[in-house]
Coordinates of C-alpha atoms in Angstrom, one line a residue:
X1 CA 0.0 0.0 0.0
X2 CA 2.6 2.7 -0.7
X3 CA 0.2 5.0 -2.2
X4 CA -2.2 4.8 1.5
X5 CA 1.7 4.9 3.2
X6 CA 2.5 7.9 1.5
X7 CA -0.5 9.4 2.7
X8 CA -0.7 8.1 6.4
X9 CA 3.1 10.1 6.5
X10 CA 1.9 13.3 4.8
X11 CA -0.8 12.9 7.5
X12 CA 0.9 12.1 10.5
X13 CA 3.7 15.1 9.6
X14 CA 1.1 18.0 8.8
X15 CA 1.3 21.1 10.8
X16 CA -0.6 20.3 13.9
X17 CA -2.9 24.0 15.2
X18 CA -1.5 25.4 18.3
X19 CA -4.6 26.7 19.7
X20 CA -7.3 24.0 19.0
X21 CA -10.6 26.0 18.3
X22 CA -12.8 23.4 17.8
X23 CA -13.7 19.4 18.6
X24 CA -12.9 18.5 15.2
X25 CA -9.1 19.9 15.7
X26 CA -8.9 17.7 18.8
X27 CA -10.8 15.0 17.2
X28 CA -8.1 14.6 14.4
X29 CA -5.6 14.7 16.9
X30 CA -6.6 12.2 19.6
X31 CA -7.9 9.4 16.8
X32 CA -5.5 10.0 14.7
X33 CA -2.9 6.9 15.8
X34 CA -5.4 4.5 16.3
X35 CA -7.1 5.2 12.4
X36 CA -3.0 5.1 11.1
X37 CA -3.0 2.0 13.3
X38 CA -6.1 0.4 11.7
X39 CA -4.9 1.5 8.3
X40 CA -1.6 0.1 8.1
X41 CA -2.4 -3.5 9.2
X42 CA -5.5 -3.1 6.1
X43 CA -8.3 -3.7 8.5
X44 CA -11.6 -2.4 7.0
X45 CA -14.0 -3.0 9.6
X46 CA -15.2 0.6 9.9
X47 CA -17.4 -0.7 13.2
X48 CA -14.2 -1.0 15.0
X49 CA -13.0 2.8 13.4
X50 CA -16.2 4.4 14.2
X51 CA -16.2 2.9 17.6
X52 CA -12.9 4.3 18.0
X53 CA -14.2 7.7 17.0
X54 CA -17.4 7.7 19.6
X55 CA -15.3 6.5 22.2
X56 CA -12.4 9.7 21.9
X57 CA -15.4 12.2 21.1
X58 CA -16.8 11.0 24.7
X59 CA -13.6 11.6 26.4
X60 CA -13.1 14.8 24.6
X61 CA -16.4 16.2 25.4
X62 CA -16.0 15.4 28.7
X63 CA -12.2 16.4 28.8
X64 CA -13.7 19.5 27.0
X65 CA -16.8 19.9 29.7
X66 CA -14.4 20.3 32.5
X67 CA -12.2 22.3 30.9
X68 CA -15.2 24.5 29.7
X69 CA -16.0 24.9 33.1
X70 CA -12.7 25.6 34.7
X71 CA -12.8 28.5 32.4
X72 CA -15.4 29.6 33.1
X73 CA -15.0 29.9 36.8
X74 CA -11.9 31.8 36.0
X75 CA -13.3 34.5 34.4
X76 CA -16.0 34.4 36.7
X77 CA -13.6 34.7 40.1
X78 CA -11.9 37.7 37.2
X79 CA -15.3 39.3 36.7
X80 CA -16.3 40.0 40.2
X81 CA -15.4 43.5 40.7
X82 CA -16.6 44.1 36.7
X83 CA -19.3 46.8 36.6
X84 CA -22.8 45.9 36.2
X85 CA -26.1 47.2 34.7
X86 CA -26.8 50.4 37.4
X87 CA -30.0 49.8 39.8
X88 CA -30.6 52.4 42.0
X89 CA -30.2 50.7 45.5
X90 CA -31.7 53.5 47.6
X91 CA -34.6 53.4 45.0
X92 CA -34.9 49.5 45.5
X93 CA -34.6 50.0 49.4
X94 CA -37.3 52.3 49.9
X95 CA -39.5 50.2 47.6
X96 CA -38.9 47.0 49.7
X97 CA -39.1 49.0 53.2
X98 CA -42.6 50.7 52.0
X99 CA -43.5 46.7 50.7
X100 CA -42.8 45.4 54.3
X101 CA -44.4 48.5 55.9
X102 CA -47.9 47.9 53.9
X103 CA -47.9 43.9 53.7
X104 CA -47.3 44.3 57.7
X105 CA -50.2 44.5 60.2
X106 CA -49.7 47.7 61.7
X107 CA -51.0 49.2 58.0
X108 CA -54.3 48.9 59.1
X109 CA -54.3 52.2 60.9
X110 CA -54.0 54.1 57.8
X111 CA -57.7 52.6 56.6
X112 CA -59.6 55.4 58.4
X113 CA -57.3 57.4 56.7
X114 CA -58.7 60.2 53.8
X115 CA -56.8 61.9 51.2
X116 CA -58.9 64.6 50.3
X117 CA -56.2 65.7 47.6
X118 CA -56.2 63.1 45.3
X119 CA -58.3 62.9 41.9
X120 CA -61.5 61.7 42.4
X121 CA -62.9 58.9 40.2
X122 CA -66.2 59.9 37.9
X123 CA -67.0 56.4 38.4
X124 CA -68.9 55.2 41.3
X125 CA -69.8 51.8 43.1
X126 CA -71.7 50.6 45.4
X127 CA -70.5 46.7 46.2
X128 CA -74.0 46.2 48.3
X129 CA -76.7 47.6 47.2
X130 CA -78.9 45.7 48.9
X131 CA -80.0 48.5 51.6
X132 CA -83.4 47.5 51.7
X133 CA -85.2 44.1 50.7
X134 CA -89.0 43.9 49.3
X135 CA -91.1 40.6 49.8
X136 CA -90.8 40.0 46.5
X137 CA -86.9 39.4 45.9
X138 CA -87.5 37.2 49.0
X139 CA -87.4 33.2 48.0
X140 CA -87.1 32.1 51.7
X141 CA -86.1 33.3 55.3
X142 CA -84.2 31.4 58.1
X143 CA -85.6 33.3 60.8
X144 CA -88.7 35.1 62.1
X145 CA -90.8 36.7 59.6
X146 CA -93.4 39.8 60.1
X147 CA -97.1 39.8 58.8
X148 CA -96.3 41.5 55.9
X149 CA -93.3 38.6 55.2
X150 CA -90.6 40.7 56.2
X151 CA -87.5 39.2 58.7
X152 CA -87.4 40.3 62.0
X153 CA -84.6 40.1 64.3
X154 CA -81.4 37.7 63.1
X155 CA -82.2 36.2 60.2
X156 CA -80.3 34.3 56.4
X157 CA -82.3 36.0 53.7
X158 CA -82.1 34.0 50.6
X159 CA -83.0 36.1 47.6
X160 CA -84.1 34.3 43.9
X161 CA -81.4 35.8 42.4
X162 CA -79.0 33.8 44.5
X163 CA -77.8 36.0 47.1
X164 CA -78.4 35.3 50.7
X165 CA -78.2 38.1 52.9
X166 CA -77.6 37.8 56.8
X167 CA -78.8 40.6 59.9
X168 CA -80.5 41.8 62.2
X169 CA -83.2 43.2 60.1
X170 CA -85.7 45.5 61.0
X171 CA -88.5 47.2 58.3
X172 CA -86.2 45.3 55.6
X173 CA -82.8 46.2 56.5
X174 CA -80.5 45.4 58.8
X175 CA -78.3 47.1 61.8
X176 CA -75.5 46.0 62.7
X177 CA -73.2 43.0 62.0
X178 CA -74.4 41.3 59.3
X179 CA -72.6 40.1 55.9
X180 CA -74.2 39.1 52.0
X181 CA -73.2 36.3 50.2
X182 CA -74.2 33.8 47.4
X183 CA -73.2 33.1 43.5
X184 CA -75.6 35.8 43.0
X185 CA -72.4 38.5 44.2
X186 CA -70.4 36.9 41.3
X187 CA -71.4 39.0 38.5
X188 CA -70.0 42.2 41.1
X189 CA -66.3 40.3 41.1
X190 CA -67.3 39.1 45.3
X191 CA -68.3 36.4 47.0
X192 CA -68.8 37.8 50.6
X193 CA -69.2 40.9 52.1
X194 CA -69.3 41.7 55.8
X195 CA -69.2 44.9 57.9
X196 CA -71.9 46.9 60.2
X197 CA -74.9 48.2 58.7
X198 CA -76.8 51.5 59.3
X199 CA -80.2 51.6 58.0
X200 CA -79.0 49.3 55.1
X201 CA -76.0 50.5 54.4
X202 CA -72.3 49.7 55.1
X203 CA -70.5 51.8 57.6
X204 CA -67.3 51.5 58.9
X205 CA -64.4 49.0 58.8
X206 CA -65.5 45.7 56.6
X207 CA -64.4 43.2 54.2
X208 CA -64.6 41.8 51.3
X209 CA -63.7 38.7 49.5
X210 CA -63.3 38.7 45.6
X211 CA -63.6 36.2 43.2
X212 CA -59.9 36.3 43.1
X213 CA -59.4 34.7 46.2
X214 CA -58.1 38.4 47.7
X215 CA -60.0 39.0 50.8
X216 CA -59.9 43.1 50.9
X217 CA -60.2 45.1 54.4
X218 CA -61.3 49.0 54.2
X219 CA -63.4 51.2 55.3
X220 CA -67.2 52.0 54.2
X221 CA -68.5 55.3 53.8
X222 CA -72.8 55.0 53.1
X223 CA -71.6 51.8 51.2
X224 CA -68.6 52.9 49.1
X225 CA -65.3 51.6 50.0
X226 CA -63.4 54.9 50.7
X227 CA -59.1 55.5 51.2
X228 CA -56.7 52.9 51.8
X229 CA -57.7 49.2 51.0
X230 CA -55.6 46.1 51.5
X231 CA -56.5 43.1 50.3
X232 CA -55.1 39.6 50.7
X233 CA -55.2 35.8 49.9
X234 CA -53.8 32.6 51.7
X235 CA -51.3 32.1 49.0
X236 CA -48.9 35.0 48.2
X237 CA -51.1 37.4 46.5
X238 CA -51.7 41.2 47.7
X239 CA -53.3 44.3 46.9
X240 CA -52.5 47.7 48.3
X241 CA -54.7 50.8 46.7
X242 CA -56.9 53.6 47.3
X243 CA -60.6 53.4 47.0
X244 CA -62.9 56.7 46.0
X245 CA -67.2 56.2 46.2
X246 CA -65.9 52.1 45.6
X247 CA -63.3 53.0 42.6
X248 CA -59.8 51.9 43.2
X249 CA -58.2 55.3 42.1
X250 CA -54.5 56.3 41.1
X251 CA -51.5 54.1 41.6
X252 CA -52.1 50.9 43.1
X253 CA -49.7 47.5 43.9
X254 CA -51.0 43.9 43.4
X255 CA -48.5 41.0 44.3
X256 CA -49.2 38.3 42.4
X257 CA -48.1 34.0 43.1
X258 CA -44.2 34.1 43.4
X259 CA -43.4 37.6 44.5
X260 CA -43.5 40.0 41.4
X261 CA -45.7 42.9 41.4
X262 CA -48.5 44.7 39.3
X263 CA -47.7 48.4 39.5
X264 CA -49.5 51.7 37.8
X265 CA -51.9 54.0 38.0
X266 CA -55.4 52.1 37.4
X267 CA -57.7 53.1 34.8
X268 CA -61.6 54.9 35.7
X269 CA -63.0 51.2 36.6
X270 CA -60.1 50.6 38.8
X271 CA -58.1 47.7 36.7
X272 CA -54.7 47.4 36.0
X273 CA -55.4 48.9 32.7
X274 CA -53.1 51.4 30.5
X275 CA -50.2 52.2 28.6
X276 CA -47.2 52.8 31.2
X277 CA -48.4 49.7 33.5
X278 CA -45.7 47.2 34.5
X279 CA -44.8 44.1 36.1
X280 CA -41.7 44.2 38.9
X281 CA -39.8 41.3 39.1
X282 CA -39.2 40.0 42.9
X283 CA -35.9 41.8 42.5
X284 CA -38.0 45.3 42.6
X285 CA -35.4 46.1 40.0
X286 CA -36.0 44.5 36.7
X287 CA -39.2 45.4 35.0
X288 CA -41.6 44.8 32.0
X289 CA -43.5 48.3 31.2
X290 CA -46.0 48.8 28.5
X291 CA -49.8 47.9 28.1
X292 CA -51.4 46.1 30.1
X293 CA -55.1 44.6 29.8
X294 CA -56.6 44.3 33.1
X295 CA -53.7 43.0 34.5
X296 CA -52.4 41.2 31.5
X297 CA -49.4 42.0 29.3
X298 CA -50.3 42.7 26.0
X299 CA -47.0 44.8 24.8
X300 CA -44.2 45.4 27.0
X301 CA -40.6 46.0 26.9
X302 CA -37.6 45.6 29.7
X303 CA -36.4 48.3 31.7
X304 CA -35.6 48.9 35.3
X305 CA -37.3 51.0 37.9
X306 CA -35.4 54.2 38.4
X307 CA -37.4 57.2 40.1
X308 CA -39.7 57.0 42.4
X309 CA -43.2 59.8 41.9
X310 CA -44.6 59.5 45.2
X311 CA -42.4 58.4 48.4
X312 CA -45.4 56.8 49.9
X313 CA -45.6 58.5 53.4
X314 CA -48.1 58.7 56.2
X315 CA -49.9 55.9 54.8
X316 CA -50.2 56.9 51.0
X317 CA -49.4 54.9 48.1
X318 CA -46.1 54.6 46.9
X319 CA -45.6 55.6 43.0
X320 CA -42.8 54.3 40.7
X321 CA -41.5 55.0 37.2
X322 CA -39.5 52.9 34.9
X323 CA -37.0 54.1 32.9
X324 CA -37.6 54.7 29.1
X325 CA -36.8 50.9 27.4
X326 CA -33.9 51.5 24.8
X327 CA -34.5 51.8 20.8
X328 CA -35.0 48.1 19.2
X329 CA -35.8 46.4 22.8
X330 CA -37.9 43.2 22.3
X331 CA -41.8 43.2 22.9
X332 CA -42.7 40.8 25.2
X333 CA -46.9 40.0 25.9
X334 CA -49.0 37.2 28.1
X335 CA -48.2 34.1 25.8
X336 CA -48.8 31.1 27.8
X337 CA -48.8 27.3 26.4
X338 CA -51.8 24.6 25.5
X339 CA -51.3 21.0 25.3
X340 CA -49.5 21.2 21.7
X341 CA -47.2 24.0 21.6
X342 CA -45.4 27.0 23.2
X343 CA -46.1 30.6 21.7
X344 CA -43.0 32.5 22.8
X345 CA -40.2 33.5 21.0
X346 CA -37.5 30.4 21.9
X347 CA -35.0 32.3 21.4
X348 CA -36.4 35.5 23.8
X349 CA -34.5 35.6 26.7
X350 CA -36.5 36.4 30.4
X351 CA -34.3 39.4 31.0
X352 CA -34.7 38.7 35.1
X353 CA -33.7 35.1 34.4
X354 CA -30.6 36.5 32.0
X355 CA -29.2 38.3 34.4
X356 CA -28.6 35.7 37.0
X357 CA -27.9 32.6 35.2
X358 CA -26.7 31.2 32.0
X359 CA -26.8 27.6 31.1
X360 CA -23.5 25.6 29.8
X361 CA -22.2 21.9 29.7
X362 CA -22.9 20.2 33.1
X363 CA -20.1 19.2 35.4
X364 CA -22.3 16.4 36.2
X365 CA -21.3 13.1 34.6
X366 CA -23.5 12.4 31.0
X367 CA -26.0 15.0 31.8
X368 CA -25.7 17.2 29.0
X369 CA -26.2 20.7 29.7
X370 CA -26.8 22.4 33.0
X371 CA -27.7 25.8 34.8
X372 CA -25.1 28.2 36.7
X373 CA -24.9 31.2 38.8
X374 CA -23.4 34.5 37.2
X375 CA -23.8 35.5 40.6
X376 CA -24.1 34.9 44.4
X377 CA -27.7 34.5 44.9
X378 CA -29.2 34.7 48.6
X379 CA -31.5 31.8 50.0
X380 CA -34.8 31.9 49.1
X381 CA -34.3 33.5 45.7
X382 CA -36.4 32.5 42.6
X383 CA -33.6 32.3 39.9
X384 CA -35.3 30.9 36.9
X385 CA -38.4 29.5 35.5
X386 CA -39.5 26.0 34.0
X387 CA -41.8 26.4 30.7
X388 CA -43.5 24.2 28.8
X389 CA -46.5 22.5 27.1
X390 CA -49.5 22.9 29.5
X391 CA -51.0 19.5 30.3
X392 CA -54.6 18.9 32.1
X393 CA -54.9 16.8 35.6
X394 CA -55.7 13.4 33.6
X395 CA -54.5 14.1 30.3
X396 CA -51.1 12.5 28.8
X397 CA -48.3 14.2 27.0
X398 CA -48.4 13.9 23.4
X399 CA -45.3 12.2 23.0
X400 CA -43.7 9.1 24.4
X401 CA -40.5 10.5 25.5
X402 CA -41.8 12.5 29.1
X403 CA -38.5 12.7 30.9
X404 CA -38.9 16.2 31.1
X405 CA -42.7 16.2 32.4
X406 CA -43.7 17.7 35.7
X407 CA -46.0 18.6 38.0
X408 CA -47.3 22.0 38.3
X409 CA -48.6 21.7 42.3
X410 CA -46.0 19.5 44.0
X411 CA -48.5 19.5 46.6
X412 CA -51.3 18.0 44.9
X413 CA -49.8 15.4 42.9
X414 CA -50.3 13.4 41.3
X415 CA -54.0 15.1 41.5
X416 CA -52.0 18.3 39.6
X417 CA -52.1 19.4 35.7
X418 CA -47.9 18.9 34.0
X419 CA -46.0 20.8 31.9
X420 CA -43.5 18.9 29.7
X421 CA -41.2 20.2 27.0
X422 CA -41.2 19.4 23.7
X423 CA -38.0 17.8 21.6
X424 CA -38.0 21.0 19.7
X425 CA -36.9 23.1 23.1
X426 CA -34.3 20.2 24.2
X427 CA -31.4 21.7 23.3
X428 CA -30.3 25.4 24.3
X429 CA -29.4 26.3 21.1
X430 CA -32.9 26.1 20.1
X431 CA -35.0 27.3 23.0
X432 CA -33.6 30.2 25.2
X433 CA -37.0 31.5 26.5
X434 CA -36.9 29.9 29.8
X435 CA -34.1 27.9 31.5
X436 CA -36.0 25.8 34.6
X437 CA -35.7 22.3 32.5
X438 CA -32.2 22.2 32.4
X439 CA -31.6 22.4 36.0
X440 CA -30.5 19.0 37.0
X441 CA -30.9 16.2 39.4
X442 CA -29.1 16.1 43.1
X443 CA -29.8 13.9 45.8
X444 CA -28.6 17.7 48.2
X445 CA -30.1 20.1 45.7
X446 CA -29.7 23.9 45.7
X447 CA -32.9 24.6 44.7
X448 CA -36.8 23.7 44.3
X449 CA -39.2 24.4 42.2
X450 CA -42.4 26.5 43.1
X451 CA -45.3 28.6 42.1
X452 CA -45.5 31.5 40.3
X453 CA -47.1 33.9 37.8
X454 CA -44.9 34.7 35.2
X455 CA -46.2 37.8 33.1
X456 CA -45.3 35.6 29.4
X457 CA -46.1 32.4 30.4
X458 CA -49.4 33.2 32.8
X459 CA -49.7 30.1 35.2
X460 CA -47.9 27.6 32.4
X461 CA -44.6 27.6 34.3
X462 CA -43.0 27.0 37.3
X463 CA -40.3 29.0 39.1
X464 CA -36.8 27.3 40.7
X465 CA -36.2 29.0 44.0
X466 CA -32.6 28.8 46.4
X467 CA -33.1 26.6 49.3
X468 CA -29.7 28.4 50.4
X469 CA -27.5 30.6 49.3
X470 CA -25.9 29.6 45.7
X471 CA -22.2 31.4 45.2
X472 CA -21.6 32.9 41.9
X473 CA -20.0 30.2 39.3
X474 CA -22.3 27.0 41.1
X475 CA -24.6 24.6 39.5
X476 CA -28.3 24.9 39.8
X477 CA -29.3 21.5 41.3
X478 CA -33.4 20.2 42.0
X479 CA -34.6 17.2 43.4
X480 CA -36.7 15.5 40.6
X481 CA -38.6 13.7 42.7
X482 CA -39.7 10.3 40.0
X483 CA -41.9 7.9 40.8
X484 CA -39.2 5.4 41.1
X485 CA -41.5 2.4 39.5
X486 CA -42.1 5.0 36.6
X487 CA -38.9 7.0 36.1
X488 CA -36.0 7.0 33.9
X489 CA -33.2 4.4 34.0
X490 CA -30.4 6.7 35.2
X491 CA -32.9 7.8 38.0
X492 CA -33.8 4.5 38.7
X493 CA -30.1 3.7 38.8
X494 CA -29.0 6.7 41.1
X495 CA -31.7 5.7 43.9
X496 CA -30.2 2.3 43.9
X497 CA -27.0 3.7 44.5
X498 CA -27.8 6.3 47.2

């Protein structure tokens, strides 16, 4: 073979790069004895060549992984002191002191508070108007009943229209303590409302509880909610505003499930309605300002909030401002999955995500890619988010491969609707939007997943939160949490070993 000898020389004596650039450099490199091996004894099983190849592009990835990631650490540890994007700290501080202020207890004692200065809404509502009842809205009474088929005394009205009012009634209306209730208050956005009646009407400190699941506390003026209203919700929603003749006027808060904020001034029917509305990030930094739809995105673009309007003092409500978004910013709106696809852009970045971590090979042995700090991250800190197809309680995935599926309320399940992700977002390089999925598996994880309201995604995701602090450089870790007689077989084979 003195032709194939010539060329195994010419080969072997090339000019060999200096700074290898790419796997196919090292590639030629590392196989190249065994293929001049292989070639010279005229073998021409290409099996044994091609298992030859696999087996040195395995040890080079992995050589390459680690070496990836030592670099990177290194210009991490060099990075530390670089500059980063400006947030106004004392801006951020006052915002989160003013946030602990009104989400405290000791708030309540600005409700009988009144702001006589503030625009006043030409809107009006009364949430009861049920001051006086007439026999005939009346379908029964639990309770004494006058000759004319009145209540008397303490009594549960039940009107046909499917409210049910409770008293002490007298000539029709009540006095005192009392409440109304029923699916009939549905079509007013309540189910309950409770407070002391005068001749009918609300007066004084009451509540009410919205179809929401907010339960809001504030103080009745001849039946209008009037000044300061706070309203709450057993999971992690809260609303801080101010009420005029039952309007929620000028700039108002709303938390909503995993810590980010609602902000604006609210349009005449008291929604989160307009064209400079945004939604805070838990970081109180990092925003997404634009229109907003009653409370849903429908154009916005990232900034950061910068100034704050109103300081928020004696018991009125703080106001914040955004800075202008820069030219060509991406538009981001309320996209959230069905059971066949995702809407975003994949390749849309979720700036808060962005700018905490960034996803690279895994250190972890065969698992591909994996999510890291860019830096040091307190306990308790949601630092990404899981996307993906939405999936109904009872309803399967529509494909076979559901390594990636999970369960939306870790509580609940199995009795929980799943998100999985589709082969078309596997890989990084084709799906940016979100980077929750590629957080891997750890027996001591750094991190677990939780709820939360993400303004693109709506209710379709989940968001991975620090169960300690995470230092800048680490791997994101979770606890996966398989059914181990219906999990993987690498899952299946790490609980054995455990």
């Amino acid at each position: 073979m003195p032709e194939m000898n010539n060329k195994i020389l010419k080969w072997r004596n090339r000019k060999k790069p200096q700074n290898l650039v790419n796997k196919k450099d090292l590639c030629d490199l590392v196989v190249e004895d065994e293929l001049i091996n292989l070639l010279k004894k005229n073998i021409e099983d290409s099996n044994n060549i091609f298992a030859i190849i696999k087996s040195c592009i395995y040890n080079i990835e992995a050589e390459d992984s680690k070496a990836l990631n030592e670099k990177k650490v290194q210009q991490i540890n060099k990075d530390k002191n670089s500059p980063k994007p400006k947030e106004n700290i004392e801006t951020k501080n006052k915002i989160q002191n003013w946030l602990d202020l009104v989400t405290g207890h000791e708030y309540s004692k600005y409700l009988f508070k009144s702001y006589p200065g503030h625009p006043v809404s030409d809107k009006s509502y009364m949430i009861d108007p049920y001051i006086t009842i007439n026999v005939e809205e009346i379908d029964e009474v639990d309770g004494h009943v006058s000759k004319t088929g009145l209540p008397v005394g303490m009594a549960m009205v039940a009107l046909k229209n499917g409210v049910t009012c409770f008293g002490n009634w007298k000539d029709g209306q009540r006095e005192g303590v009392g409440k109304t209730s029923g699916p009939g208050m549905k079509c007013r956005g309540v189910t309950c409302i409770s407070g002391s009646y005068n001749n009918g009407v609300l007066e004084g400190l009451g509540k009410v509880e919205t179809v929401e699941g907010l339960t809001l506390t504030g103080r009745f003026d001849r039946g209008y909610l009037e000044g300061i209203v706070v309203g709450r919700s057993f999971s992690d929603n809260f609303y801080v505003g101010e009420y005029q003749r039952g309007v929620a006027v000028g700039p108002c808060w709303r938390r909503v499930e995993g810590g980010g904020w609602l902000h604006g001034v609210v349009d005449k029917e008291g929604q989160f309605t307009g064209e400079d509305m945004m939604y805070i990030y838990p970081d109180l930094v990092t925003c997404l300002v634009g229109n907003f739809r009653n409370g849903v995105m429908i154009e916005a673009r990232e900034s950061m909030v910068d100034m704050i309007i109103n300081p928020g003092e004696e018991g009125d409500i703080l106001h914040v401002r955004a800075a202008a978004p820069g030219p060509g910013v991406h538009i981001f709106s309320y996209q959230p999955s069905d059971a066949q696809a995702m809407s975003v852009d994949y390749q849309q970045q979720d700036p808060y995500e962005r700018d905490r971590v960034e996803c690279r090979r895994s250190a972890v042995q065969n698992a591909g890619e994996g999510v890291f700090a860019i830096t040091d991250i307190p306990q308790d800190t949601f630092v990404c988010f899981y996307h993906g197809i939405y999936i109904e309680e009872g309803k399967y995935s529509p494909q076979e491969n559901c390594e990636y599926q999970i369960f939306l309320d870790w509580q609940a399940a199995p009795a929980s609707p799943s998100l999985d992700i589709l082969p078309d977002a596997w890989s990084y390089q084709d799906y940016k939007a979100s980077l929750g999925h590629k957080v891997n598996h750890s027996w001591q994880p750094n991190c677990q997943y939780a709820k939360f309201y993400h303004p693109v995604f709506g209710h379709t995701a989940l968001g991975i939160r620090t169960i300690r602090q995470v230092a800048r450089g680490e791997e994101l870790s979770t606890n996966y949490r398989y059914d181990v007689d219906a999990c993987p077989e690498w899952y299946y084979r790490l609980y054995n070993e455990q």
